[in-house]
Coordinates of C-alpha atoms in Angstrom, one line a residue:
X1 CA 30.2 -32.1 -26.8
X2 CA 31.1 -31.4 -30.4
X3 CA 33.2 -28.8 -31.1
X4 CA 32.8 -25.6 -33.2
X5 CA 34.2 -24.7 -36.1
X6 CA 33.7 -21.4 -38.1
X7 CA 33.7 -21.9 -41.7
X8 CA 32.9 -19.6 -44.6
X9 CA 31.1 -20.4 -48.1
X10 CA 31.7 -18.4 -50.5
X11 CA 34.1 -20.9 -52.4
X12 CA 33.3 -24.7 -53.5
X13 CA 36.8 -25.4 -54.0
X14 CA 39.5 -26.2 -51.4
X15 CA 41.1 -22.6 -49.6
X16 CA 42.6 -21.9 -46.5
X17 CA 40.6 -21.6 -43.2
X18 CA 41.7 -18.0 -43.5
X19 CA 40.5 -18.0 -47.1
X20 CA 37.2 -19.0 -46.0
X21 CA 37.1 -16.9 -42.6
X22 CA 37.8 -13.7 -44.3
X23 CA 34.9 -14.4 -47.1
X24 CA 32.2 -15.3 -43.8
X25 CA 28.8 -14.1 -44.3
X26 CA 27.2 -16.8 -42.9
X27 CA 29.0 -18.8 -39.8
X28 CA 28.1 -22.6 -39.3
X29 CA 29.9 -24.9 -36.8
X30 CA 31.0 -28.6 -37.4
X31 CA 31.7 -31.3 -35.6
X32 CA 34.8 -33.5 -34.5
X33 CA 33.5 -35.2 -38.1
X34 CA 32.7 -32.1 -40.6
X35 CA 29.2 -32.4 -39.5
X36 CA 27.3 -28.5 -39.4
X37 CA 25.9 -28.3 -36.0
X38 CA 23.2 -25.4 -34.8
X39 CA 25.3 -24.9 -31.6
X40 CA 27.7 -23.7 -33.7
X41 CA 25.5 -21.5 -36.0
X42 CA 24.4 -20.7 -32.6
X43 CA 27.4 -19.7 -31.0
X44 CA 29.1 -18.2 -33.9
X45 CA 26.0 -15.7 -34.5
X46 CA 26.3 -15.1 -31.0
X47 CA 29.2 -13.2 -32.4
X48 CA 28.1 -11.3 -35.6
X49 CA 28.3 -8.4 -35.5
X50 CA 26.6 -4.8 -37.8
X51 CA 29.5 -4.5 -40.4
X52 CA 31.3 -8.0 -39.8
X53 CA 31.3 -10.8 -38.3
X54 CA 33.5 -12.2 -35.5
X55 CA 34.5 -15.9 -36.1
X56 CA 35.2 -18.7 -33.5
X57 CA 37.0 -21.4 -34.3
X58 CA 37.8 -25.1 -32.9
X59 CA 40.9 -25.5 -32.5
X60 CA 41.8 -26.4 -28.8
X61 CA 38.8 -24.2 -27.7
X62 CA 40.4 -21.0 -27.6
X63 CA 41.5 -19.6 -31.0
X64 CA 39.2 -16.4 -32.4
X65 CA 39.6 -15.1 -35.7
X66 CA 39.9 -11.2 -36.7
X67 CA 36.9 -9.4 -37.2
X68 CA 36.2 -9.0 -41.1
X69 CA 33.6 -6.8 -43.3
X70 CA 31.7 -10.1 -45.3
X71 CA 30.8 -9.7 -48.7
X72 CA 27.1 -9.8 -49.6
X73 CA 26.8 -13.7 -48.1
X74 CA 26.3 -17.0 -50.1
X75 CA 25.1 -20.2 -48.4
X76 CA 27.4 -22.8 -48.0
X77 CA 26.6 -26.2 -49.6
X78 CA 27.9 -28.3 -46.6
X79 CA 25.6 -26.6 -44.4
X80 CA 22.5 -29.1 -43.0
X81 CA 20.7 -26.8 -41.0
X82 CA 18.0 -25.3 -43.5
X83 CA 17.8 -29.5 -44.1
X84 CA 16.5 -29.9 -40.4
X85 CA 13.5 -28.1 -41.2
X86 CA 10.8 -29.4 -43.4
X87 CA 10.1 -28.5 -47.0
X88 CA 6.6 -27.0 -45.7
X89 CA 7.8 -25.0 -42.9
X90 CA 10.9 -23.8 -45.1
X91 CA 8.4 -22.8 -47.9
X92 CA 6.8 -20.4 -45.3
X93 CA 9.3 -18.9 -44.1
X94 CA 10.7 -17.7 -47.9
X95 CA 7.3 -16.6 -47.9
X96 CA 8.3 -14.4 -45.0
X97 CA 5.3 -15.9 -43.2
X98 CA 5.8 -15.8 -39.2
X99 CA 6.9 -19.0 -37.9
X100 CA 7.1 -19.7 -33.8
X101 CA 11.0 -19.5 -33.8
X102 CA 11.2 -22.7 -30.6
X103 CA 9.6 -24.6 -33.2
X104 CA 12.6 -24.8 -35.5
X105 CA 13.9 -26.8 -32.7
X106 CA 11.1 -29.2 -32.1
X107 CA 12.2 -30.7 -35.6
X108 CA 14.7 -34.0 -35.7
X109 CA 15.3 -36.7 -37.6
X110 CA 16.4 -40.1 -36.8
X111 CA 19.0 -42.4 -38.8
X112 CA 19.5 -40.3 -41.7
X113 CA 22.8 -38.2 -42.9
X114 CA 22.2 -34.9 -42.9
X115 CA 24.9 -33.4 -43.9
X116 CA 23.9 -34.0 -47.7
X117 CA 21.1 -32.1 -49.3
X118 CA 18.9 -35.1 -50.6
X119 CA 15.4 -35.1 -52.5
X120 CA 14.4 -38.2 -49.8
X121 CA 15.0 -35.5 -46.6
X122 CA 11.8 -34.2 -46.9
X123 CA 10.8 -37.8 -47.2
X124 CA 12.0 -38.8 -44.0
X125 CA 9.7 -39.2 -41.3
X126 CA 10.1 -36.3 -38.6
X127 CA 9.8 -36.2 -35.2
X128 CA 8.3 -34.0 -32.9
X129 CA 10.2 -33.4 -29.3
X130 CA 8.8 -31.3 -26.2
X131 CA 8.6 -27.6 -27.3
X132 CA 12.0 -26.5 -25.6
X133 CA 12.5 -23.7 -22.7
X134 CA 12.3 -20.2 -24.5
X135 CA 16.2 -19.2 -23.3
X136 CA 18.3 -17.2 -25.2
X137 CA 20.6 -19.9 -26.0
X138 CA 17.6 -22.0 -27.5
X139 CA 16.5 -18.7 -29.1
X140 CA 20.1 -18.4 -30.7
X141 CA 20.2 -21.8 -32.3
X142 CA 16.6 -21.4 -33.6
X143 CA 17.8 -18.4 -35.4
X144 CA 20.5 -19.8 -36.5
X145 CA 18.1 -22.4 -38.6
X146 CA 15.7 -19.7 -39.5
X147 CA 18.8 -17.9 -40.9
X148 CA 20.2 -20.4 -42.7
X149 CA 16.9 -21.3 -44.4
X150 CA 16.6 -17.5 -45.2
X151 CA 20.2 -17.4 -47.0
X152 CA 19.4 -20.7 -49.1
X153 CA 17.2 -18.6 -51.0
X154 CA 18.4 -14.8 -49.9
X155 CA 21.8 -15.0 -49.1
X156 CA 22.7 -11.3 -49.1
X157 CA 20.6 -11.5 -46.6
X158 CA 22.8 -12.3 -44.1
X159 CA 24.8 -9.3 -42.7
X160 CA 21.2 -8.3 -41.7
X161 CA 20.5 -11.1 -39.8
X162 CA 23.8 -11.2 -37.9
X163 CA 22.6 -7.4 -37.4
X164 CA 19.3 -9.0 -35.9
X165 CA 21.0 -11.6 -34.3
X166 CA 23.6 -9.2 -32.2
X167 CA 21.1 -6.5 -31.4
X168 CA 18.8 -8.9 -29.7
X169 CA 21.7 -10.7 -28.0
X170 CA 23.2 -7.7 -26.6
X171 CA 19.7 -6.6 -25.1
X172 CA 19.9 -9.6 -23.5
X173 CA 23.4 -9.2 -22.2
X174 CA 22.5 -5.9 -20.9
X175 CA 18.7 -6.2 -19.4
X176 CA 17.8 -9.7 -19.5
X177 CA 14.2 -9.9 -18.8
X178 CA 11.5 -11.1 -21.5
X179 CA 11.6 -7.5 -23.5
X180 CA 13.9 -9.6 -26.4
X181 CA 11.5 -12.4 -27.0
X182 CA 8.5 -9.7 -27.0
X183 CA 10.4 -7.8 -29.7
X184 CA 11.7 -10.4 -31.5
X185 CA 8.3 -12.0 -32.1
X186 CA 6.6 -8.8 -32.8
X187 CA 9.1 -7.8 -35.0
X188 CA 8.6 -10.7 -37.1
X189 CA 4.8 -11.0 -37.3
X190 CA 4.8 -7.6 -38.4
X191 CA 7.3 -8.5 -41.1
X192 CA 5.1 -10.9 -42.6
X193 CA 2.2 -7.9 -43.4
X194 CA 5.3 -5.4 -44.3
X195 CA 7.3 -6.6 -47.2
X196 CA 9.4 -3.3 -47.5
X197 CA 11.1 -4.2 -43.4
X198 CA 14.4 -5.6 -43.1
X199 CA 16.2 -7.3 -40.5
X200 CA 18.7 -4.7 -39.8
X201 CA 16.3 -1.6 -39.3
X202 CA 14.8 -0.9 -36.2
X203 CA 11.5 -1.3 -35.2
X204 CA 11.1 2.0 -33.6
X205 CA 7.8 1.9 -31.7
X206 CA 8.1 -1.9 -30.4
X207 CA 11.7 -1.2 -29.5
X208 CA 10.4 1.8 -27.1
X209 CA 7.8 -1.1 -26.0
X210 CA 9.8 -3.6 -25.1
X211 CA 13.4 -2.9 -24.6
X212 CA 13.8 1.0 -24.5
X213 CA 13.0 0.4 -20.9
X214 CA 14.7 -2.7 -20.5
X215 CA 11.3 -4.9 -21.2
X216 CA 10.5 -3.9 -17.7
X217 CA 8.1 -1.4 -16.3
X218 CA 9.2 2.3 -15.6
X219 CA 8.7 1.8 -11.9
X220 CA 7.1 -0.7 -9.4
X221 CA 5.1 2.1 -8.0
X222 CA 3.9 4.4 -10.8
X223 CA 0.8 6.1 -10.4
X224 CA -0.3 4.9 -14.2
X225 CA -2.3 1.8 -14.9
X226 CA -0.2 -0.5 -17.6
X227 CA -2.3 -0.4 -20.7
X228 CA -1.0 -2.7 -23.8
X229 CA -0.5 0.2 -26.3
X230 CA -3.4 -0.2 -29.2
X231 CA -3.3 1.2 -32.7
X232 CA -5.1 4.9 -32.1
X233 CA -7.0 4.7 -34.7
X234 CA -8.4 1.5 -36.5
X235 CA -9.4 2.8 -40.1
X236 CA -10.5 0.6 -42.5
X237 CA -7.0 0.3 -44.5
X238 CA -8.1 -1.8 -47.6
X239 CA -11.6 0.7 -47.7
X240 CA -9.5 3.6 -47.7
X241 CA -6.8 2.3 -50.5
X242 CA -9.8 1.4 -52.5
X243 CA -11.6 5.3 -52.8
X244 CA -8.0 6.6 -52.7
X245 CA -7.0 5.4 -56.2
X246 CA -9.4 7.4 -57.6
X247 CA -8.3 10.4 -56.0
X248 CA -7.2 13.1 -58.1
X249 CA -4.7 14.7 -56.3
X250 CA -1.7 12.7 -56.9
X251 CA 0.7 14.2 -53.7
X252 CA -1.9 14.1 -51.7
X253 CA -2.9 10.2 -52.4
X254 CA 0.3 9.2 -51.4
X255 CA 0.4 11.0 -48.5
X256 CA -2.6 10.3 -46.8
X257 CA -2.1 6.6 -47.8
X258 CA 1.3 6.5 -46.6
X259 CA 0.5 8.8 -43.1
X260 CA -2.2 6.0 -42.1
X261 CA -0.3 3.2 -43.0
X262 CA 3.7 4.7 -41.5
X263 CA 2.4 7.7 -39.6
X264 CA 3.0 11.1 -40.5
X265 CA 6.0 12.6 -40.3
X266 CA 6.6 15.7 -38.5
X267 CA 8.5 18.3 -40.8
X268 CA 11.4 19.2 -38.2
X269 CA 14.4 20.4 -39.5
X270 CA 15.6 21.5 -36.3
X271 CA 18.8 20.6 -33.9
X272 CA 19.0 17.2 -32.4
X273 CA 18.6 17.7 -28.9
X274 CA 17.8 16.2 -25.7
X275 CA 15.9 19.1 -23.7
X276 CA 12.7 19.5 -21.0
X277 CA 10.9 21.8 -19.8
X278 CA 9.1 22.4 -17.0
X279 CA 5.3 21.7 -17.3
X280 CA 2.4 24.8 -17.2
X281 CA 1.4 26.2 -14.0
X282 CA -2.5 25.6 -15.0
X283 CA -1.2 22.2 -14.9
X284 CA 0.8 22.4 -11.5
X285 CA -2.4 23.6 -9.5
X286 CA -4.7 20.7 -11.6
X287 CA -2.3 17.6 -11.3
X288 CA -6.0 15.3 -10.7
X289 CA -7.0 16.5 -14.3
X290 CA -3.9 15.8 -15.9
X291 CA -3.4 12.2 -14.4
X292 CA -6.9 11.6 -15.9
X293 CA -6.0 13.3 -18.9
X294 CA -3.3 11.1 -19.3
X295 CA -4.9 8.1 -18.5
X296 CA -7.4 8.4 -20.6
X297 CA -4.9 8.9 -23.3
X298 CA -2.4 5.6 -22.5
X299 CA -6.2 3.4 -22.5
X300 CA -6.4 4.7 -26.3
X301 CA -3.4 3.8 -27.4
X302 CA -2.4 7.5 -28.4
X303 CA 0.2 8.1 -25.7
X304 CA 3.1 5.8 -24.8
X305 CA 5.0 5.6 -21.3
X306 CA 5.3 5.7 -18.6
X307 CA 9.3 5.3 -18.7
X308 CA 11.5 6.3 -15.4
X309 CA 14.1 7.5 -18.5
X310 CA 14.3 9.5 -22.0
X311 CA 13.1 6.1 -24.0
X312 CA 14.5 7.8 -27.3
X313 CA 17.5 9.5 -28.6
X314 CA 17.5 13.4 -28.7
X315 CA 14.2 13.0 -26.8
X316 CA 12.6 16.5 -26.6
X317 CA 10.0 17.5 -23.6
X318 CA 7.6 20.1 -24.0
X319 CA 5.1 21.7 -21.4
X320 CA 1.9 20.5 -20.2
X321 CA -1.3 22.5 -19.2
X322 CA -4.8 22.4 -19.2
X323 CA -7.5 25.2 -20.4
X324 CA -11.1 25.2 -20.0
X325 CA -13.3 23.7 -22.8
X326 CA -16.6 25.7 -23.5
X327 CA -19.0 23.3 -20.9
X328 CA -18.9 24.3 -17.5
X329 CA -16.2 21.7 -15.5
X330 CA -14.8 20.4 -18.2
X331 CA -11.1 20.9 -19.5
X332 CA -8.5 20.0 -22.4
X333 CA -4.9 19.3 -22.0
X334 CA -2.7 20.7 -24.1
X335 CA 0.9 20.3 -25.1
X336 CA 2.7 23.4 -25.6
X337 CA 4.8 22.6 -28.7
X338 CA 5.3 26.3 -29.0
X339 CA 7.9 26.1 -25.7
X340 CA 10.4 27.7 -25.4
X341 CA 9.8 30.8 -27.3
X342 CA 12.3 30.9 -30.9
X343 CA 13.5 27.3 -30.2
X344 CA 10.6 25.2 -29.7
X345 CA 9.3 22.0 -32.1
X346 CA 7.2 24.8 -33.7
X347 CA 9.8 26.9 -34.5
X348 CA 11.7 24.6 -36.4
X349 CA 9.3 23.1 -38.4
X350 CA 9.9 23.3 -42.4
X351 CA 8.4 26.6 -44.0
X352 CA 5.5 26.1 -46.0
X353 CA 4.2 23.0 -43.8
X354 CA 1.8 24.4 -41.8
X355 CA 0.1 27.1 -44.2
X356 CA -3.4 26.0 -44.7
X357 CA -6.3 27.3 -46.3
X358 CA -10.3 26.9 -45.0
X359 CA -13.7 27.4 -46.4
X360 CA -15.5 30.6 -45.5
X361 CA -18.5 31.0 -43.5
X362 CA -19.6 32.8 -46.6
X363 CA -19.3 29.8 -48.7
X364 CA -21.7 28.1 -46.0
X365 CA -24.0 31.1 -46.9
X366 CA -23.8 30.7 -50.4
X367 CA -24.9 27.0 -50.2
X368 CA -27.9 28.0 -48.2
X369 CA -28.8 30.9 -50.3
X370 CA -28.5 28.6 -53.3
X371 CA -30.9 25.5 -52.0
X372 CA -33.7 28.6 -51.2
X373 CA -35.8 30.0 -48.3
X374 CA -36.9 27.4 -46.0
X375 CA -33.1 25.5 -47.1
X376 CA -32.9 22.6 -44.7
X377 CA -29.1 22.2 -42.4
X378 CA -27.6 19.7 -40.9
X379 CA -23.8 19.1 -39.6
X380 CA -21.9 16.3 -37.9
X381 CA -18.6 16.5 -36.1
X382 CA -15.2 13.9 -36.4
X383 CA -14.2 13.0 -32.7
X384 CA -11.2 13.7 -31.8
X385 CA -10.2 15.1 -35.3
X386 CA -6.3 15.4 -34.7
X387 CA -5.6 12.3 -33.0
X388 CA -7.1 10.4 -35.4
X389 CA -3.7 10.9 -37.4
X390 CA -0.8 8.6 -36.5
X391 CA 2.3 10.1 -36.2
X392 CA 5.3 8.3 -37.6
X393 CA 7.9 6.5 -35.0
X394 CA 10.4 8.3 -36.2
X395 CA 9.1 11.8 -35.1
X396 CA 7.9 10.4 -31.5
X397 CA 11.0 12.1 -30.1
X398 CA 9.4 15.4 -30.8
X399 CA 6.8 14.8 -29.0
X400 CA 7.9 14.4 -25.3
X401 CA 6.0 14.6 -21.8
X402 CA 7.4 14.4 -18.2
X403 CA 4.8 14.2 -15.6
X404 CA 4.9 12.9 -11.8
X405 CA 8.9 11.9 -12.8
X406 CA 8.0 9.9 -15.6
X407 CA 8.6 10.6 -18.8
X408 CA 5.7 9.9 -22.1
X409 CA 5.4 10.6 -25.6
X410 CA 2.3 11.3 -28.0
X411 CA 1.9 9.0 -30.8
X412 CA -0.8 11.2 -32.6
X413 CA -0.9 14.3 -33.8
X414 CA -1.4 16.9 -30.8
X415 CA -3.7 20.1 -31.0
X416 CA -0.3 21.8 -29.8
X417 CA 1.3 21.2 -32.9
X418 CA 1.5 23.9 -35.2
X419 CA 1.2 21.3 -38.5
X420 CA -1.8 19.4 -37.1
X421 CA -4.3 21.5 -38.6
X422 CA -2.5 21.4 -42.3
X423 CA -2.2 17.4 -42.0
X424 CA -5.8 17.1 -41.0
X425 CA -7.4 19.8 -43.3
X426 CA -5.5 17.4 -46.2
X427 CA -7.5 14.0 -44.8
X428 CA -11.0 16.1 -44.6
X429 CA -10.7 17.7 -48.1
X430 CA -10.4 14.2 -49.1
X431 CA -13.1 12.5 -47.1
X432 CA -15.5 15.4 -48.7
X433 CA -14.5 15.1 -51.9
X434 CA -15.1 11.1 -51.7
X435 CA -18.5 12.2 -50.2
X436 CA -19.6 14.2 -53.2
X437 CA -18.0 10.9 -55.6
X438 CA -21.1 9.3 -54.0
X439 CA -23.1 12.1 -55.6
X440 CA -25.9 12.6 -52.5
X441 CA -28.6 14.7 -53.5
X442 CA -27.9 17.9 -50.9
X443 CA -24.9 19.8 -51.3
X444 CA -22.1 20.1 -48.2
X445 CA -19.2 21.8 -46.8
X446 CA -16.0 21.1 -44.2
X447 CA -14.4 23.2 -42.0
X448 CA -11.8 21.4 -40.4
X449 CA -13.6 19.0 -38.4
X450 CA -17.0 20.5 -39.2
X451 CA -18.6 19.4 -41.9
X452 CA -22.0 20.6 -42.9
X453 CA -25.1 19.6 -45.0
X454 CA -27.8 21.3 -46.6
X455 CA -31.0 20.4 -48.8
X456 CA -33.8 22.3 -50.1
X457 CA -37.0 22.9 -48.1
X458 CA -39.4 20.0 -47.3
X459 CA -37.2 17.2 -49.3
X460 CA -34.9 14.6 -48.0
X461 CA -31.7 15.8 -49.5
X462 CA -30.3 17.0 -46.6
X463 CA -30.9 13.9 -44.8
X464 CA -29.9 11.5 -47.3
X465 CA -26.2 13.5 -47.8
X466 CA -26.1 13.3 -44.0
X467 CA -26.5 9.7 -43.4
X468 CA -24.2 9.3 -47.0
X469 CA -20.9 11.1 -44.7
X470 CA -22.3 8.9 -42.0
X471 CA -21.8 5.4 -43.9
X472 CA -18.5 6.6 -45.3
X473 CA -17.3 7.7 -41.9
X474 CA -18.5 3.6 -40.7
X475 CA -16.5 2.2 -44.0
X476 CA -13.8 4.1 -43.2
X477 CA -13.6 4.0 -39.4
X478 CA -13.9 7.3 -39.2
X479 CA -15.5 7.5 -35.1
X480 CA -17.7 10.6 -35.0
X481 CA -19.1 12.7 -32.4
X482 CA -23.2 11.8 -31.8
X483 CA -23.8 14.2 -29.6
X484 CA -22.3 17.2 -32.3
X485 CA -24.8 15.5 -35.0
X486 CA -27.6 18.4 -35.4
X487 CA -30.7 18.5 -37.5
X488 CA -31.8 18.6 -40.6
X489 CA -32.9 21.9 -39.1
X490 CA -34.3 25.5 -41.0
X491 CA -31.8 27.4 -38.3
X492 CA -28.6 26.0 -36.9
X493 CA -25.5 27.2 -35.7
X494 CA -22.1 27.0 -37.7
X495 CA -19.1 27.7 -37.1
X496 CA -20.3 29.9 -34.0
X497 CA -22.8 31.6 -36.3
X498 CA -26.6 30.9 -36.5
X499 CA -28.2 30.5 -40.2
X500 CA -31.6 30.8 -40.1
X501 CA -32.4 30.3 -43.4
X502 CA -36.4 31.4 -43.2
X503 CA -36.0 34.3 -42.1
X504 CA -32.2 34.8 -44.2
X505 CA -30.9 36.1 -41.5
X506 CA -27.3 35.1 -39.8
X507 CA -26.6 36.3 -35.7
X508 CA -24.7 35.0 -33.2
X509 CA -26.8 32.5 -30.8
X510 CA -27.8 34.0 -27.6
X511 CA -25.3 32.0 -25.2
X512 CA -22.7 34.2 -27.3
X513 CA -24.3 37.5 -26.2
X514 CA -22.7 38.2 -22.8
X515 CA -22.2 41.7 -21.0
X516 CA -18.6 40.9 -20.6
X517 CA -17.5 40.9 -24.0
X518 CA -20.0 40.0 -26.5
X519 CA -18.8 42.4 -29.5
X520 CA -15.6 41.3 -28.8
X521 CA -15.9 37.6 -29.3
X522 CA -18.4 38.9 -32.2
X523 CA -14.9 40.6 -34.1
X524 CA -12.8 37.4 -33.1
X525 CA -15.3 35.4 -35.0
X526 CA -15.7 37.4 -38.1
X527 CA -11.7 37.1 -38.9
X528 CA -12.5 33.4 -38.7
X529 CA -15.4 33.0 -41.0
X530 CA -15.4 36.1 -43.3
X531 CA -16.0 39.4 -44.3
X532 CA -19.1 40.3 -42.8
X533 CA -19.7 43.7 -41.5
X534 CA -20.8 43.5 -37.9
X535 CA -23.1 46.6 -36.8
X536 CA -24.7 45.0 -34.0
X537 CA -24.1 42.2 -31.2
X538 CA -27.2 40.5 -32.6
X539 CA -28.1 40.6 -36.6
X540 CA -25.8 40.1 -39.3
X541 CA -27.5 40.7 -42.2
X542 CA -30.0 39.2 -44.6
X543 CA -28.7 37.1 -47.1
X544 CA -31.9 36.3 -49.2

């Protein structure tokens, strides 16, 4: 067995071995004959560590140099391992394309010295052995080569990669399992589509995956189904950088393009804290709905767990409940970001953040009043509006959930968080401006999720501006709700308020008019959509 022997390169002439050990940025071994060896890239990575990079040395078996802080690392010309891999497969991984790691090691070469750089190597014919056992120990010689090609053309690279190299070592150490080899290959397919990641950042969202839990499942006997966690929402990335460039609000570009590529952050600029709470007692006497709730919400991707522990530093828990939606039997669960009272997420989110403005229902008039008596509506409604926006990994300790023992976390923005509505009201001002750069023939209007269409009598324009927000929601990936889309119609109801726009009249529809509390809900609804004066549970005015 050969032995190994830490060397460092930073110097072509002739220093110490302390010299060189003390200027290591990149560790190779040798053998008995001066020859590099992977095992002892392998073994000596196995040591590296964040800020430095511990050394073993040869000599008789035992002897460990000090831990040092490298310089910024330069690759060694006495190294042969970048040599064992092919010119091709070297090309592509300086191209940071992803390579299968166990291949590295199917490579070798027979009667050649190759310990010498030469322009024949690549010549040479190679061989192809049995793919080997995916072990750590394989895994920690492959990376070896795959560092040492990195640092022949990066070489600052490589406190990084010892980073890399220790972090998925030491997951090993302490959980074994296949969570390592899941991240680590992740990690670096998702590398080859994201120039901007580097080796020593972690990868929040596939670390939760695969080795906040110990690559294992929270528990053998969780209620949950296991669902492979899917992207939330599947927009149409290149579509959407494409009408972007064009948009001229500057802040808001960036933002929107950044939020659906990263995730949006969550503005919290309060304490770091671990903390839970208990959930809502709607919750407590409904535990079927909430299972389902929650189920549904793992299958689409937009929750993560379960986990049997905190899967995240300061991880913070806030309630759950459940209230009834509008159709008889049918409820919405809700996290209470608002919990407790003066200390909650909400509370500490950054001034300014959540302030929002929204169209009038008066606006809505106006657009009818303008197109004429007889004006023709129509309105469509995004599914799901909300959890259509990612939310960055690093704000998924915000959004914590503990049910049945187990704890989860929302990866999209919740209705329960108090700068949902601003982020989304951003994304829908832009998808209606995009929708009038198309110039349709009708005229139309958002609020929020609503967004509403109008035409003048007996044409095609509202139709036509419909199915225009239609084929941009399609380009975009927009999903919306079919069963919301209403009209072209003379009288439809918006926002909670009917438009009839033959007779020019507005009222509230009759399922609104109930003994228990009709003028009520009638006041509520004015401070929502504007200043008109409400003398009766019925009429509200003539507007032509």
């Amino acid at each position: 067995m050969a032995s190994a022997k830490a060397i460092a390169g930073l110097g072509a002439d002739e220093q110490s071995a302390s010299s060189r050990r003390a200027g290591a940025g990149q560790v190779l071994g040798q053998d008995t004959n001066g020859s590099p060896t992977a095992q002892g890239d392998a073994s000596a990575l196995r040591a590296g560590v964040a800020d430095g990079v511990s050394l073993h040395t040869a000599a008789g078996g035992s002897d460990r140099a000090n831990s040092v802080r490298p310089d910024p690392p330069l690759l060694s010309g006495r190294s042969s391992l970048a040599w064992r891999v092919p010119l091709e497969a070297r090309e592509r991984i300086w191209k940071r394309e992803f390579i299968d790691i166990f291949s590295l090691l199917t490579f070798a070469k027979e009667g050649a010295d190759i310990t010498v750089p030469s322009k024949e190597v690549d010549k040479h014919k190679w061989k192809r052995k049995v793919k080997p056992e995916e072990s750590i120990d394989n895994w920690l010689e492959a990376f070896a080569m795959l560092s040492t090609v990195i640092m022949e053309k990066f070489p600052e690279q490589g406190p990084a990669l010892c980073k890399y190299n220790r972090v998925i070592y030491e997951e090993y150490t302490r959980n074994g399992g296949t969570g390592w080899l899941n991240y680590d290959r992740e990690f670096r397919q998702k590398m080859e589509q994201a120039p901007e990641m580097a080796w020593d950042c972690r990868e929040i969202e596939l670390w939760v995956q695969y080795m906040g839990n110990g690559g294992r499942p929270a528990s053998s006997d969780s209620a949950f189904t296991k669902h492979k966690q899917a992207r939330p929402f599947y927009f149409k990335q290149h579509t959407l950088a494409h009408i972007l460039k064009d948009y001229p609000r500057p802040s808001e570009r960036v933002m929107l393009f950044r939020g659906f590529s990263e995730g949006f952050r969550i503005p919290y600029a309060g304490p770091s804290v671990t903390r839970e709470a208990n959930n809502l007692q709607s919750a407590k006497e409904a535990p079927g709905i909430v299972q389902e709730k929650l189920e549904m919400e793992l299958q689409l991707g937009r929750v993560a767990g379960p986990f049997a522990r905190p899967p995240l530093p300061n991880f913070i828990v806030s309630p759950l409940g459940i209230v009834p939606k509008k159709e008889l039997g049918k409820y919405r669960m809700i996290h209470h970001l608002s919990y407790p009272k003066g200390a909650s997420v909400n509370d500490y989110l950054e001034e300014g953040s959540c302030s929002v403005s929204y169209a009038s229902f008066d606006e809505a008039v106006d657009l009818v009043r303008a197109a004429g008596i007889g004006a023709l509506m129509a309105k469509a409604d995004i599914e799901s509006a909300f959890r259509l926006l990612p939310v960055h990994p690093g704000s998924f300790h915000l959004l914590g959930m503990k049910w049945a023992g187990q704890y989860f976390y929302d990866k999209c923005m919740p209705m329960g968080c108090a700068v949902s509505c601003s982020l989304f009201e951003t994304f829908a001002c832009f998808l209606e401006w995009a929708l009038k750069e198309q110039k349709p023939p009708g005229s139309s209007l958002h609020y929020l999720d609503d967004f509403l269409f109008i035409g003048k009598a007996g044409s095609d324009e509202c139709r036509a501006t419909l199915n225009a927000f239609e084929h941009l929601s399609r380009a975009l990936g927009v999903p919306l709700a079919p069963e919301k889309t209403q009209g072209p119609s003379e009288c439809l109801t918006f926002l909670g308020i009917e438009i009839d726009s033959t007779s020019g009249i507005c009222r509230l529809p009759e399922d609104k008019l109930k003994p228990s509390g009709g003028t009520t809900a009638c006041r509520n609804r004015a401070s929502r959509v504007g200043d008109y004066e409400y003398r009766s549970p019925r009429k509200r005015g003539i507007f032509f």
